[in-house]
Each structure stands twice: as C-alpha cells, then as structure tokens.
C-alpha cells in the first residue's frame, strides 16, 4: 500500500471524526443553551415568587402594626361608652387615619385634627391634646353647644362652612356606624365567652 493510498482513507477517517465531533459539540452546545435557558427561566420564576412573598410579608407586617395600633387605641378608650369610642375612632380616622403625627395643612400635627387653641381646654380636663380622648372631648363640647345634634357637632368640629362639604359629616357618621357595630359585636362575643367559662 502506498503512502497516498494510506493517507486518503486516514484523511477521510479524520474528516469523519471531525464531523462527528463537530456534530456532538453542536448538540452539546444546544443542550447547554437549552439547560441555561431553562435554568434562567427557573431563576426568574423563583425570584418572582420570592418578590411576591416579600411583598406579602411586608403587607402582613403593615397589617400587624395597624391592628396593634387599633388594639392599643381600644384599650386606651376602655373608660368611654361604646358610642363615644365609635364616634372618637370615626372622627380621628377621618382626620388622620389614627396617625398621631398626621400633618394638618402644615399647620399642626396630631391624631384628632384639633387645632392648638384647644390645648388649654383639654389641659383643664386633664386630657392629652394629641389623643382620641381629645377628639371625644371636643366633639362633646360641640354636641352640647349644638343642643345634642351629632351632625352639627361633627360639622363644627371639622370646620365645615359649605353645604357641598356635608359629605364629610355623612362619611364620618357612616364610619361611626360601622365601628359601633364592630364594637358591639366584639362586646357580645366577649360576654358570650365569659359566660361559657
């Protein structure tokens, strides 16, 4: 066998090996690209899940703070009638969403929207000015001044002059009814639990 006869099949064999290796390399590359795309998709999905979980945890933390604040407020108002509690909670929610640092037109900051000129009156009663108790006391003042009218007392409390803003009084009264129902339902539940002991 001559060198040419020997080299030609060897060259063909090397070419076949190179082609096979090239095909295998191409297939391996495709498989790696597919696996990489799949893994990237999985990572994105997991990141989305983690983000949703983080958002939900943050929402739950906000809810815990909100309900803890509400529980503290209810404990603080225990000495008041259910009706007074409901009105105080409704008034202060419509003024500040129960935020003691609420900003009222950049002029003052408190939970119940009472202006600083109420401070001497509240101090005389022994009531903290930045409290729901202050809101209840001021409301009672206006209610007595307006011969027992809840509507007129809230209207004056909120400083409403125009009839077009009466919806603010109606919103407060509606919220009062919702809170009153919740407080009464809670009170009935507590009494039922006590009797069951």
mmCIF file of C-alpha atoms in Angstrom:
data_model
loop_
_atom_site.group_PDB
_atom_site.id
_atom_site.type_symbol
_atom_site.label_atom_id
_atom_site.label_comp_id
_atom_site.label_asym_id
_atom_site.label_seq_id
_atom_site.Cartn_x
_atom_site.Cartn_y
_atom_site.Cartn_z
ATOM 1 C CA UNK A 1 0.000 0.000 0.000
ATOM 2 C CA UNK A 2 1.407 3.346 -0.986
ATOM 3 C CA UNK A 3 1.523 6.410 1.160
ATOM 4 C CA UNK A 4 -1.176 8.094 -0.946
ATOM 5 C CA UNK A 5 -3.448 5.078 -0.593
ATOM 6 C CA UNK A 6 -2.847 5.068 3.150
ATOM 7 C CA UNK A 7 -3.278 8.845 3.665
ATOM 8 C CA UNK A 8 -6.523 9.182 1.688
ATOM 9 C CA UNK A 9 -8.565 6.799 3.940
ATOM 10 C CA UNK A 10 -6.861 8.240 7.014
ATOM 11 C CA UNK A 11 -7.776 11.756 5.863
ATOM 12 C CA UNK A 12 -11.377 10.602 5.245
ATOM 13 C CA UNK A 13 -11.453 8.954 8.688
ATOM 14 C CA UNK A 14 -10.139 12.144 10.352
ATOM 15 C CA UNK A 15 -12.693 14.188 8.446
ATOM 16 C CA UNK A 16 -15.488 11.850 9.615
ATOM 17 C CA UNK A 17 -14.196 12.057 13.230
ATOM 18 C CA UNK A 18 -14.027 15.841 12.975
ATOM 19 C CA UNK A 19 -17.590 15.971 11.598
ATOM 20 C CA UNK A 20 -18.848 13.627 14.326
ATOM 21 C CA UNK A 21 -17.073 15.681 16.978
ATOM 22 C CA UNK A 22 -18.418 18.894 15.437
ATOM 23 C CA UNK A 23 -21.997 17.489 15.453
ATOM 24 C CA UNK A 24 -21.543 16.305 19.048
ATOM 25 C CA UNK A 25 -20.141 19.703 20.020
ATOM 26 C CA UNK A 26 -23.075 21.414 18.292
ATOM 27 C CA UNK A 27 -25.575 19.101 20.093
ATOM 28 C CA UNK A 28 -23.818 19.625 23.420
ATOM 29 C CA UNK A 29 -23.847 23.381 22.842
ATOM 30 C CA UNK A 30 -27.596 23.271 22.039
ATOM 31 C CA UNK A 31 -28.264 21.172 25.142
ATOM 32 C CA UNK A 32 -26.265 23.615 27.254
ATOM 33 C CA UNK A 33 -28.151 26.559 25.751
ATOM 34 C CA UNK A 34 -31.479 24.815 26.459
ATOM 35 C CA UNK A 35 -30.431 23.980 30.016
ATOM 36 C CA UNK A 36 -29.191 27.543 30.518
ATOM 37 C CA UNK A 37 -32.492 28.955 29.205
ATOM 38 C CA UNK A 38 -34.448 26.551 31.436
ATOM 39 C CA UNK A 39 -32.336 27.453 34.487
ATOM 40 C CA UNK A 40 -32.686 31.173 33.708
ATOM 41 C CA UNK A 41 -36.449 30.711 33.483
ATOM 42 C CA UNK A 42 -36.438 28.839 36.802
ATOM 43 C CA UNK A 43 -34.343 31.558 38.458
ATOM 44 C CA UNK A 44 -36.711 34.253 37.164
ATOM 45 C CA UNK A 45 -39.732 32.273 38.410
ATOM 46 C CA UNK A 46 -38.135 31.790 41.835
ATOM 47 C CA UNK A 47 -37.224 35.483 42.002
ATOM 48 C CA UNK A 48 -40.812 36.412 41.169
ATOM 49 C CA UNK A 49 -42.074 34.022 43.874
ATOM 50 C CA UNK A 50 -39.619 35.466 46.402
ATOM 51 C CA UNK A 51 -40.624 39.010 45.473
ATOM 52 C CA UNK A 52 -44.320 38.160 45.885
ATOM 53 C CA UNK A 53 -43.547 36.536 49.237
ATOM 54 C CA UNK A 54 -41.547 39.594 50.350
ATOM 55 C CA UNK A 55 -44.385 41.898 49.301
ATOM 56 C CA UNK A 56 -46.918 39.755 51.195
ATOM 57 C CA UNK A 57 -44.677 39.692 54.286
ATOM 58 C CA UNK A 58 -44.404 43.489 54.130
ATOM 59 C CA UNK A 59 -48.204 43.739 53.793
ATOM 60 C CA UNK A 60 -48.678 41.422 56.775
ATOM 61 C CA UNK A 61 -46.220 43.473 58.827
ATOM 62 C CA UNK A 62 -48.201 46.620 57.966
ATOM 63 C CA UNK A 63 -51.434 44.859 58.943
ATOM 64 C CA UNK A 64 -49.908 43.762 62.259
ATOM 65 C CA UNK A 65 -48.845 47.339 63.019
ATOM 66 C CA UNK A 66 -52.308 48.605 62.025
ATOM 67 C CA UNK A 67 -54.205 46.093 64.178
ATOM 68 C CA UNK A 68 -51.787 46.543 67.087
ATOM 69 C CA UNK A 69 -52.415 50.280 66.880
ATOM 70 C CA UNK A 70 -56.160 49.642 66.823
ATOM 71 C CA UNK A 71 -55.929 47.293 69.827
ATOM 72 C CA UNK A 72 -53.900 49.876 71.755
ATOM 73 C CA UNK A 73 -56.418 52.585 70.898
ATOM 74 C CA UNK A 74 -59.336 50.415 72.042
ATOM 75 C CA UNK A 75 -57.576 49.635 75.331
ATOM 76 C CA UNK A 76 -56.858 53.325 75.813
ATOM 77 C CA UNK A 77 -60.560 54.181 75.339
ATOM 78 C CA UNK A 78 -61.876 51.495 77.658
ATOM 79 C CA UNK A 79 -63.285 54.113 80.084
ATOM 80 C CA UNK A 80 -65.641 55.535 77.449
ATOM 81 C CA UNK A 81 -69.028 54.226 76.349
ATOM 82 C CA UNK A 82 -69.154 52.168 73.159
ATOM 83 C CA UNK A 83 -70.929 55.056 71.421
ATOM 84 C CA UNK A 84 -68.222 57.532 72.487
ATOM 85 C CA UNK A 85 -65.489 55.134 71.411
ATOM 86 C CA UNK A 86 -67.120 54.668 67.997
ATOM 87 C CA UNK A 87 -67.527 58.404 67.460
ATOM 88 C CA UNK A 88 -63.976 59.164 68.638
ATOM 89 C CA UNK A 89 -62.488 56.447 66.436
ATOM 90 C CA UNK A 90 -64.520 57.596 63.420
ATOM 91 C CA UNK A 91 -63.645 61.273 63.900
ATOM 92 C CA UNK A 92 -59.947 60.614 64.372
ATOM 93 C CA UNK A 93 -59.802 58.162 61.487
ATOM 94 C CA UNK A 94 -61.326 60.727 59.130
ATOM 95 C CA UNK A 95 -58.861 63.332 60.414
ATOM 96 C CA UNK A 96 -55.624 61.298 60.452
ATOM 97 C CA UNK A 97 -56.191 57.568 59.819
ATOM 98 C CA UNK A 98 -55.224 57.241 63.521
ATOM 99 C CA UNK A 99 -51.790 58.685 62.896
ATOM 100 C CA UNK A 100 -50.596 60.815 65.859
ATOM 101 C CA UNK A 101 -48.085 62.567 63.565
ATOM 102 C CA UNK A 102 -50.620 63.431 60.863
ATOM 103 C CA UNK A 103 -49.941 66.719 59.124
ATOM 104 C CA UNK A 104 -52.945 69.056 59.077
ATOM 105 C CA UNK A 105 -52.319 71.537 56.237
ATOM 106 C CA UNK A 106 -48.759 72.007 57.514
ATOM 107 C CA UNK A 107 -50.071 73.998 60.491
ATOM 108 C CA UNK A 108 -50.094 71.368 63.239
ATOM 109 C CA UNK A 109 -49.800 67.629 63.752
ATOM 110 C CA UNK A 110 -51.982 65.274 65.793
ATOM 111 C CA UNK A 111 -54.323 62.295 65.686
ATOM 112 C CA UNK A 112 -57.663 64.067 66.005
ATOM 113 C CA UNK A 113 -57.236 67.230 63.941
ATOM 114 C CA UNK A 114 -57.758 69.547 66.900
ATOM 115 C CA UNK A 115 -56.230 72.969 66.488
ATOM 116 C CA UNK A 116 -53.688 74.215 69.046
ATOM 117 C CA UNK A 117 -56.214 76.695 70.539
ATOM 118 C CA UNK A 118 -57.916 73.676 72.171
ATOM 119 C CA UNK A 119 -54.856 72.900 74.316
ATOM 120 C CA UNK A 120 -55.864 74.978 77.391
ATOM 121 C CA UNK A 121 -59.368 73.464 77.411
ATOM 122 C CA UNK A 122 -58.001 69.925 77.128
ATOM 123 C CA UNK A 123 -55.332 70.541 79.775
ATOM 124 C CA UNK A 124 -58.064 71.789 82.117
ATOM 125 C CA UNK A 125 -59.867 68.457 81.587
ATOM 126 C CA UNK A 126 -56.609 66.540 82.087
ATOM 127 C CA UNK A 127 -56.668 65.198 78.521
ATOM 128 C CA UNK A 128 -53.625 64.887 76.282
ATOM 129 C CA UNK A 129 -54.052 67.135 73.242
ATOM 130 C CA UNK A 130 -52.739 64.532 70.770
ATOM 131 C CA UNK A 131 -55.205 61.777 71.607
ATOM 132 C CA UNK A 132 -58.520 60.284 70.607
ATOM 133 C CA UNK A 133 -59.773 61.365 74.031
ATOM 134 C CA UNK A 134 -59.175 64.953 72.893
ATOM 135 C CA UNK A 135 -61.318 64.313 69.839
ATOM 136 C CA UNK A 136 -64.106 62.922 72.017
ATOM 137 C CA UNK A 137 -63.912 65.876 74.431
ATOM 138 C CA UNK A 138 -64.033 68.475 71.648
ATOM 139 C CA UNK A 139 -66.873 66.618 69.917
ATOM 140 C CA UNK A 140 -68.857 66.539 73.206
ATOM 141 C CA UNK A 141 -68.259 70.280 73.589
ATOM 142 C CA UNK A 142 -69.687 70.921 70.112
ATOM 143 C CA UNK A 143 -72.551 68.475 70.646
ATOM 144 C CA UNK A 144 -73.607 70.284 73.821
ATOM 145 C CA UNK A 145 -73.245 73.653 72.043
ATOM 146 C CA UNK A 146 -75.444 72.362 69.178
ATOM 147 C CA UNK A 147 -78.193 71.046 71.516
ATOM 148 C CA UNK A 148 -77.306 67.369 71.046
ATOM 149 C CA UNK A 149 -77.094 67.389 67.240
ATOM 150 C CA UNK A 150 -74.488 64.852 66.183
ATOM 151 C CA UNK A 151 -74.484 66.215 62.629
ATOM 152 C CA UNK A 152 -73.934 69.845 63.644
ATOM 153 C CA UNK A 153 -71.294 68.860 66.219
ATOM 154 C CA UNK A 154 -69.242 66.979 63.600
ATOM 155 C CA UNK A 155 -69.768 69.784 61.087
ATOM 156 C CA UNK A 156 -68.395 72.350 63.534
ATOM 157 C CA UNK A 157 -65.629 70.002 64.715
ATOM 158 C CA UNK A 158 -64.423 69.685 61.115
ATOM 159 C CA UNK A 159 -64.840 73.415 60.439
ATOM 160 C CA UNK A 160 -67.219 72.817 57.534
ATOM 161 C CA UNK A 161 -68.776 76.002 56.218
ATOM 162 C CA UNK A 162 -70.065 74.975 52.798
ATOM 163 C CA UNK A 163 -73.002 72.651 52.243
ATOM 164 C CA UNK A 164 -71.084 70.965 49.406
ATOM 165 C CA UNK A 165 -68.739 69.543 52.081
ATOM 166 C CA UNK A 166 -71.505 67.968 54.162
ATOM 167 C CA UNK A 167 -70.477 64.624 52.651
ATOM 168 C CA UNK A 168 -67.552 64.715 55.119
ATOM 169 C CA UNK A 169 -70.020 64.669 58.014
ATOM 170 C CA UNK A 170 -72.013 61.873 56.381
ATOM 171 C CA UNK A 171 -68.820 59.851 55.803
ATOM 172 C CA UNK A 172 -67.877 60.245 59.472
ATOM 173 C CA UNK A 173 -71.349 59.188 60.606
ATOM 174 C CA UNK A 174 -71.296 56.147 58.296
ATOM 175 C CA UNK A 175 -67.879 55.151 59.624
ATOM 176 C CA UNK A 176 -69.182 55.636 63.176
ATOM 177 C CA UNK A 177 -71.999 53.164 62.452
ATOM 178 C CA UNK A 178 -69.555 50.574 61.071
ATOM 179 C CA UNK A 179 -67.219 50.934 64.069
ATOM 180 C CA UNK A 180 -70.145 50.918 66.504
ATOM 181 C CA UNK A 181 -71.432 47.652 65.038
ATOM 182 C CA UNK A 182 -67.939 46.103 65.288
ATOM 183 C CA UNK A 183 -67.513 47.255 68.884
ATOM 184 C CA UNK A 184 -70.951 45.946 69.874
ATOM 185 C CA UNK A 185 -70.360 42.607 68.110
ATOM 186 C CA UNK A 186 -66.998 42.308 69.868
ATOM 187 C CA UNK A 187 -68.597 43.149 73.209
ATOM 188 C CA UNK A 188 -71.282 40.472 72.690
ATOM 189 C CA UNK A 189 -68.616 37.925 71.731
ATOM 190 C CA UNK A 190 -66.585 38.710 74.874
ATOM 191 C CA UNK A 191 -69.705 38.391 77.070
ATOM 192 C CA UNK A 192 -70.560 35.058 75.442
ATOM 193 C CA UNK A 193 -67.029 33.774 76.037
ATOM 194 C CA UNK A 194 -67.156 34.892 79.698
ATOM 195 C CA UNK A 195 -70.489 33.116 80.251
ATOM 196 C CA UNK A 196 -69.123 29.967 78.642
ATOM 197 C CA UNK A 197 -66.280 29.729 81.185
#
